[in-house]
Amino acid sequence: MITTSVLDLKGKDLLTLADVSPEGILLLLEKAKEIKEAKLSGKEYTPLKGKTLGMIFEKSSTRTRVSFEAGMVQLGGHALFLSSRDLQIGRGEPISDTAKVLSEYVDAIMIRTFSHDIITELAEHASIPVINGLTDLYHPCQALADLLTILEIKGTLKGHKLAYIGDGNNVVHSLLIACSKVGIDIAVATPVNYEPNKEVVALAEKFAKTSGSSILITTNPVEAVEKADVIYSDVWTSMGQEEENEQRLKDFQGFQINSELVKHAKDNYIFLHCLPAHREEEVTAEIIDGSNSAVFQQAGNRLHAQKALLVEILK
């Protein structure tokens, strides 16, 4: 029987993990573990019968779409795929109108979009919960899956060290928030001019003072990876940055996760990547396909973490 309950999420938006208490995050992870165990043992768990999730996609997706859609079905509910090309927002209808209209039809909205201002406006005008499936600023659902994977493999979260090597993007922003909330030390190495958002770093440092974790922002990958329990990477060029690709390939030289760099981590380090990956760019095939890699377990945990989130928001 699945009994874990997260008291502070019912009926609320999830735009960033900064809005969730550390206790709420940990309880959410425990619920995700219970839901995963139930699924693997073949037990039916359908608390969301009659519930519908509207899923707005302005960015293409594999993991976000399939995990949310499959998750709703497995929980007894239904999910609607809503491409911006199919909705009137693709023809100029205001976000505020879309929010109010969808609030009449569905029980929650998940959106994967560009500017974080879009999801903020959507949540402001919707009378139903809004979940951040990805914006250019944050990717909270990915961070939940990341924490779940670390917890499963390492047994605990607090006191471990995560090293992120790459672009200071939405993924690392959510990792900074998530790690600082639950007591994971985090070291971030980026090239000059690709550092994470200073406001996000300041917010994470505030949370770290409470949890006891440490935060390091550097331009030296070796310094970041030193004695790391987890090494994390992402693509160097994200969606919407394709015109910068050639310059980024030059700027990120020396930031590849390879056999030389991982020598500075602990022997039992795990490698994580939010996927899709560009082998031989940000990470070598030897590492991502090697014995220390947990990227597919991590990808699978998107399903279980999001199912826990959906239950707690829509219960």
CSV table of C-alpha atoms in Angstrom, one decimal:
chain,number,residue,atom,x,y,z
A,1,MET,CA,0.0,0.0,0.0
A,2,ILE,CA,1.3,3.5,-0.9
A,3,THR,CA,0.9,5.7,2.2
A,4,THR,CA,3.5,8.5,1.9
A,5,SER,CA,1.9,11.9,1.6
A,6,VAL,CA,3.4,15.3,0.9
A,7,LEU,CA,1.2,17.8,2.7
A,8,ASP,CA,2.3,21.0,1.0
A,9,LEU,CA,1.7,20.2,-2.7
A,10,LYS,CA,-2.1,19.6,-3.0
A,11,GLY,CA,-3.6,21.9,-5.6
A,12,LYS,CA,-0.4,23.9,-6.0
A,13,ASP,CA,1.8,24.9,-8.9
A,14,LEU,CA,5.3,23.5,-9.4
A,15,LEU,CA,7.2,26.1,-11.3
A,16,THR,CA,10.5,25.6,-9.4
A,17,LEU,CA,11.7,23.4,-6.5
A,18,ALA,CA,12.5,26.6,-4.6
A,19,ASP,CA,8.8,26.6,-3.8
A,20,VAL,CA,8.9,23.1,-2.2
A,21,SER,CA,10.2,22.5,1.3
A,22,PRO,CA,13.1,20.2,1.8
A,23,GLU,CA,10.8,17.9,3.8
A,24,GLY,CA,8.3,18.0,0.9
A,25,ILE,CA,11.0,17.0,-1.6
A,26,LEU,CA,12.2,14.1,0.5
A,27,LEU,CA,8.6,12.9,1.0
A,28,LEU,CA,8.0,13.2,-2.7
A,29,LEU,CA,11.0,11.0,-3.4
A,30,GLU,CA,9.8,8.4,-0.9
A,31,LYS,CA,6.4,8.3,-2.6
A,32,ALA,CA,8.1,7.9,-6.0
A,33,LYS,CA,10.0,4.9,-4.6
A,34,GLU,CA,6.8,3.4,-3.4
A,35,ILE,CA,5.0,4.0,-6.7
A,36,LYS,CA,8.0,2.5,-8.6
A,37,GLU,CA,8.0,-0.6,-6.4
A,38,ALA,CA,4.3,-1.0,-6.9
A,39,LYS,CA,4.6,-0.8,-10.7
A,40,LEU,CA,7.5,-3.3,-10.8
A,41,SER,CA,5.6,-5.7,-8.6
A,42,GLY,CA,2.5,-5.4,-10.9
A,43,LYS,CA,0.3,-3.7,-8.3
A,44,GLU,CA,-2.4,-1.4,-9.7
A,45,TYR,CA,-2.4,2.1,-8.3
A,46,THR,CA,-5.0,4.4,-9.9
A,47,PRO,CA,-5.8,7.3,-7.6
A,48,LEU,CA,-6.3,9.8,-10.5
A,49,LYS,CA,-9.4,8.2,-12.1
A,50,GLY,CA,-11.4,10.8,-13.9
A,51,LYS,CA,-8.5,13.3,-13.8
A,52,THR,CA,-7.1,15.0,-17.0
A,53,LEU,CA,-3.7,16.6,-17.6
A,54,GLY,CA,-3.4,19.1,-20.4
A,55,MET,CA,0.2,19.0,-21.8
A,56,ILE,CA,1.4,22.1,-23.7
A,57,PHE,CA,4.5,21.6,-25.8
A,58,GLU,CA,6.3,24.5,-27.4
A,59,LYS,CA,9.6,22.5,-27.4
A,60,SER,CA,9.9,19.0,-28.7
A,61,SER,CA,10.3,16.2,-26.2
A,62,THR,CA,10.8,12.5,-25.7
A,63,ARG,CA,11.1,11.9,-22.0
A,64,THR,CA,8.8,14.7,-20.8
A,65,ARG,CA,6.0,13.8,-23.1
A,66,VAL,CA,6.1,10.0,-22.7
A,67,SER,CA,6.7,10.0,-19.0
A,68,PHE,CA,3.8,12.4,-18.2
A,69,GLU,CA,1.4,10.8,-20.6
A,70,ALA,CA,2.2,7.2,-19.5
A,71,GLY,CA,2.2,8.3,-15.9
A,72,MET,CA,-1.3,9.7,-16.1
A,73,VAL,CA,-2.6,6.6,-17.8
A,74,GLN,CA,-1.0,4.3,-15.2
A,75,LEU,CA,-2.5,6.4,-12.4
A,76,GLY,CA,-6.0,6.0,-14.0
A,77,GLY,CA,-6.2,9.4,-15.6
A,78,HIS,CA,-5.9,10.8,-19.0
A,79,ALA,CA,-3.4,13.2,-20.7
A,80,LEU,CA,-3.9,15.5,-23.7
A,81,PHE,CA,-1.0,16.4,-26.0
A,82,LEU,CA,-1.4,20.0,-27.0
A,83,SER,CA,1.2,21.3,-29.4
A,84,SER,CA,1.5,25.1,-29.7
A,85,ARG,CA,0.9,24.6,-33.4
A,86,ASP,CA,-2.5,23.0,-32.6
A,87,LEU,CA,-3.6,25.6,-30.0
A,88,GLN,CA,-4.7,29.1,-30.6
A,89,ILE,CA,-1.6,30.4,-28.8
A,90,GLY,CA,0.2,29.5,-31.9
A,91,ARG,CA,-1.9,32.1,-33.7
A,92,GLY,CA,-1.6,34.8,-31.1
A,93,GLU,CA,-4.2,34.0,-28.4
A,94,PRO,CA,-2.9,35.5,-25.1
A,95,ILE,CA,-1.5,33.1,-22.5
A,96,SER,CA,-3.9,34.4,-20.0
A,97,ASP,CA,-6.9,33.4,-22.2
A,98,THR,CA,-5.5,30.0,-22.8
A,99,ALA,CA,-5.0,29.5,-19.0
A,100,LYS,CA,-8.6,30.4,-18.3
A,101,VAL,CA,-10.0,28.3,-21.1
A,102,LEU,CA,-8.0,25.2,-20.2
A,103,SER,CA,-9.0,25.7,-16.5
A,104,GLU,CA,-12.6,24.9,-17.6
A,105,TYR,CA,-11.6,21.6,-19.3
A,106,VAL,CA,-8.7,19.9,-17.4
A,107,ASP,CA,-7.5,19.3,-13.9
A,108,ALA,CA,-3.9,20.5,-14.3
A,109,ILE,CA,-1.6,21.8,-17.0
A,110,MET,CA,2.0,20.8,-17.7
A,111,ILE,CA,3.9,23.1,-20.1
A,112,ARG,CA,7.3,22.7,-21.8
A,113,THR,CA,8.2,26.1,-23.2
A,114,PHE,CA,10.9,28.7,-23.6
A,115,SER,CA,10.7,31.8,-21.4
A,116,HIS,CA,10.0,31.3,-17.7
A,117,ASP,CA,7.7,34.3,-18.0
A,118,ILE,CA,5.3,32.2,-20.0
A,119,ILE,CA,4.7,29.7,-17.3
A,120,THR,CA,4.6,32.4,-14.7
A,121,GLU,CA,1.8,34.1,-16.6
A,122,LEU,CA,0.0,30.8,-17.3
A,123,ALA,CA,0.0,30.0,-13.6
A,124,GLU,CA,-1.1,33.5,-12.6
A,125,HIS,CA,-4.3,33.2,-14.8
A,126,ALA,CA,-5.1,29.5,-14.4
A,127,SER,CA,-7.4,28.3,-11.6
A,128,ILE,CA,-5.8,24.8,-11.7
A,129,PRO,CA,-2.3,23.6,-10.9
A,130,VAL,CA,0.5,24.3,-13.4
A,131,ILE,CA,3.6,22.1,-13.6
A,132,ASN,CA,6.9,23.1,-15.2
A,133,GLY,CA,7.9,20.5,-17.7
A,134,LEU,CA,10.8,22.7,-18.7
A,135,THR,CA,11.6,26.4,-19.3
A,136,ASP,CA,14.8,28.1,-20.2
A,137,LEU,CA,15.3,28.9,-16.5
A,138,TYR,CA,14.3,25.7,-14.7
A,139,HIS,CA,13.7,22.0,-15.2
A,140,PRO,CA,12.4,20.8,-11.8
A,141,CYS,CA,10.9,17.5,-12.9
A,142,GLN,CA,14.3,16.4,-14.2
A,143,ALA,CA,16.0,17.4,-10.9
A,144,LEU,CA,13.4,15.2,-9.0
A,145,ALA,CA,14.4,12.2,-11.2
A,146,ASP,CA,18.0,13.0,-10.6
A,147,LEU,CA,17.6,13.0,-6.8
A,148,LEU,CA,15.6,9.8,-6.9
A,149,THR,CA,18.4,8.1,-8.9
A,150,ILE,CA,21.1,9.2,-6.5
A,151,LEU,CA,19.0,8.1,-3.6
A,152,GLU,CA,18.4,4.6,-5.1
A,153,ILE,CA,22.1,4.1,-5.9
A,154,LYS,CA,23.8,5.8,-3.0
A,155,GLY,CA,21.2,5.1,-0.3
A,156,THR,CA,21.3,8.7,1.0
A,157,LEU,CA,21.4,12.2,-0.3
A,158,LYS,CA,23.0,14.4,2.3
A,159,GLY,CA,26.7,14.6,2.4
A,160,HIS,CA,27.3,13.4,-1.2
A,161,LYS,CA,29.0,15.6,-3.8
A,162,LEU,CA,27.6,16.2,-7.3
A,163,ALA,CA,29.8,17.8,-10.0
A,164,TYR,CA,28.1,19.4,-12.9
A,165,ILE,CA,30.3,20.1,-16.0
A,166,GLY,CA,28.9,22.1,-18.9
A,167,ASP,CA,26.6,24.9,-19.7
A,168,GLY,CA,25.0,27.0,-16.9
A,169,ASN,CA,21.5,26.2,-18.1
A,170,ASN,CA,18.1,25.3,-16.8
A,171,VAL,CA,19.2,21.8,-15.7
A,172,VAL,CA,22.0,23.1,-13.5
A,173,HIS,CA,19.7,25.8,-12.1
A,174,SER,CA,17.3,23.1,-10.8
A,175,LEU,CA,20.2,21.0,-9.6
A,176,LEU,CA,21.5,23.9,-7.6
A,177,ILE,CA,18.1,24.4,-6.0
A,178,ALA,CA,17.5,20.7,-5.4
A,179,CYS,CA,21.0,19.8,-4.0
A,180,SER,CA,21.1,22.8,-1.7
A,181,LYS,CA,17.7,22.0,-0.4
A,182,VAL,CA,18.5,18.3,0.5
A,183,GLY,CA,22.1,18.7,1.7
A,184,ILE,CA,24.1,17.6,-1.4
A,185,ASP,CA,27.3,19.4,-2.0
A,186,ILE,CA,27.3,20.7,-5.6
A,187,ALA,CA,30.3,22.0,-7.7
A,188,VAL,CA,29.6,23.6,-11.1
A,189,ALA,CA,32.2,24.0,-13.8
A,190,THR,CA,31.4,26.1,-16.9
A,191,PRO,CA,33.5,28.0,-19.4
A,192,VAL,CA,33.8,31.8,-18.8
A,193,ASN,CA,30.6,33.6,-19.9
A,194,TYR,CA,28.5,30.4,-19.5
A,195,GLU,CA,28.1,30.5,-15.7
A,196,PRO,CA,24.7,29.8,-14.1
A,197,ASN,CA,22.3,32.6,-13.3
A,198,LYS,CA,23.6,34.7,-10.4
A,199,GLU,CA,20.2,35.0,-8.8
A,200,VAL,CA,19.7,31.3,-8.9
A,201,VAL,CA,23.1,30.7,-7.3
A,202,ALA,CA,22.3,33.3,-4.6
A,203,LEU,CA,19.0,31.5,-3.9
A,204,ALA,CA,20.8,28.1,-3.7
A,205,GLU,CA,23.4,29.6,-1.3
A,206,LYS,CA,20.6,30.7,0.9
A,207,PHE,CA,19.1,27.1,1.0
A,208,ALA,CA,22.6,25.7,1.5
A,209,LYS,CA,23.1,27.6,4.7
A,210,THR,CA,20.1,25.8,6.2
A,211,SER,CA,20.9,22.3,4.8
A,212,GLY,CA,24.7,22.5,5.4
A,213,SER,CA,25.6,21.8,1.8
A,214,SER,CA,28.4,23.6,0.0
A,215,ILE,CA,28.3,25.3,-3.5
A,216,LEU,CA,31.3,25.8,-5.7
A,217,ILE,CA,31.1,27.7,-9.0
A,218,THR,CA,34.3,27.4,-11.1
A,219,THR,CA,35.7,27.4,-14.6
A,220,ASN,CA,38.0,24.4,-13.7
A,221,PRO,CA,36.4,20.9,-14.4
A,222,VAL,CA,39.1,19.1,-12.4
A,223,GLU,CA,38.4,21.2,-9.4
A,224,ALA,CA,34.7,20.5,-9.6
A,225,VAL,CA,35.0,16.8,-10.1
A,226,GLU,CA,37.5,16.2,-7.3
A,227,LYS,CA,36.2,13.4,-5.0
A,228,ALA,CA,32.7,13.7,-6.6
A,229,ASP,CA,30.1,11.0,-5.9
A,230,VAL,CA,28.1,12.0,-9.0
A,231,ILE,CA,29.2,13.5,-12.3
A,232,TYR,CA,26.6,15.2,-14.4
A,233,SER,CA,26.6,16.6,-17.9
A,234,ASP,CA,24.2,18.1,-20.4
A,235,VAL,CA,24.5,19.1,-24.1
A,236,TRP,CA,26.5,22.1,-24.9
A,237,THR,CA,23.9,23.5,-27.2
A,238,SER,CA,20.3,23.5,-26.1
A,239,MET,CA,17.1,23.9,-28.1
A,240,GLY,CA,16.9,27.4,-29.4
A,241,GLN,CA,20.7,27.9,-29.4
A,242,GLU,CA,21.4,26.1,-32.7
A,243,GLU,CA,22.9,29.3,-34.3
A,244,GLU,CA,25.5,29.3,-31.5
A,245,ASN,CA,26.6,25.7,-31.9
A,246,GLU,CA,29.8,26.3,-33.8
A,247,GLN,CA,31.0,28.9,-31.2
A,248,ARG,CA,29.9,26.7,-28.3
A,249,LEU,CA,31.9,23.7,-29.6
A,250,LYS,CA,35.0,25.9,-29.4
A,251,ASP,CA,34.2,27.5,-26.1
A,252,PHE,CA,33.5,24.1,-24.3
A,253,GLN,CA,36.7,22.4,-25.3
A,254,GLY,CA,38.2,21.0,-22.1
A,255,PHE,CA,34.8,20.4,-20.5
A,256,GLN,CA,34.2,16.9,-21.9
A,257,ILE,CA,33.5,14.1,-19.4
A,258,ASN,CA,36.1,11.5,-20.3
A,259,SER,CA,38.3,8.9,-18.8
A,260,GLU,CA,41.0,11.4,-17.7
A,261,LEU,CA,38.5,13.7,-16.0
A,262,VAL,CA,36.7,11.0,-14.0
A,263,LYS,CA,40.0,9.9,-12.5
A,264,HIS,CA,39.6,12.8,-10.1
A,265,ALA,CA,36.2,11.5,-8.9
A,266,LYS,CA,35.6,8.7,-6.4
A,267,ASP,CA,36.0,5.2,-7.9
A,268,ASN,CA,32.3,4.5,-7.4
A,269,TYR,CA,31.0,7.7,-8.9
A,270,ILE,CA,27.9,7.6,-11.0
A,271,PHE,CA,27.5,9.4,-14.3
A,272,LEU,CA,24.2,11.2,-15.0
A,273,HIS,CA,22.9,13.0,-18.1
A,274,CYS,CA,19.4,14.4,-18.7
A,275,LEU,CA,19.5,13.2,-22.3
A,276,PRO,CA,19.6,13.4,-25.3
A,277,ALA,CA,23.3,13.1,-25.3
A,278,HIS,CA,25.9,14.0,-28.0
A,279,ARG,CA,28.5,11.3,-27.6
A,280,GLU,CA,32.1,12.5,-28.1
A,281,GLU,CA,31.0,16.1,-27.4
A,282,GLU,CA,30.1,16.7,-23.8
A,283,VAL,CA,30.8,13.0,-22.9
A,284,THR,CA,32.6,10.1,-24.4
A,285,ALA,CA,30.8,6.9,-25.3
A,286,GLU,CA,33.2,5.1,-23.0
A,287,ILE,CA,31.7,7.0,-20.0
A,288,ILE,CA,28.0,7.3,-20.9
A,289,ASP,CA,27.8,3.6,-21.9
A,290,GLY,CA,30.2,2.4,-19.2
A,291,SER,CA,29.6,0.7,-15.9
A,292,ASN,CA,29.4,3.9,-13.9
A,293,SER,CA,26.6,5.3,-16.0
A,294,ALA,CA,23.0,5.4,-14.7
A,295,VAL,CA,21.5,7.5,-17.4
A,296,PHE,CA,18.7,5.1,-18.4
A,297,GLN,CA,17.7,4.4,-14.8
A,298,GLN,CA,17.7,8.2,-14.4
A,299,ALA,CA,15.5,8.6,-17.5
A,300,GLY,CA,13.1,5.9,-16.2
A,301,ASN,CA,12.8,7.7,-12.9
A,302,ARG,CA,11.2,10.7,-14.7
A,303,LEU,CA,8.1,8.5,-14.8
A,304,HIS,CA,8.1,7.6,-11.2
A,305,ALA,CA,9.0,11.0,-9.8
A,306,GLN,CA,6.4,12.7,-11.9
A,307,LYS,CA,3.7,10.2,-11.0
A,308,ALA,CA,4.4,11.0,-7.3
A,309,LEU,CA,4.1,14.7,-8.2
A,310,LEU,CA,0.9,14.3,-10.1
A,311,VAL,CA,-0.7,12.3,-7.2
A,312,GLU,CA,0.3,14.9,-4.6
A,313,ILE,CA,-0.9,17.8,-6.7
A,314,LEU,CA,-4.2,16.2,-7.9
A,315,LYS,CA,-5.1,13.9,-5.1
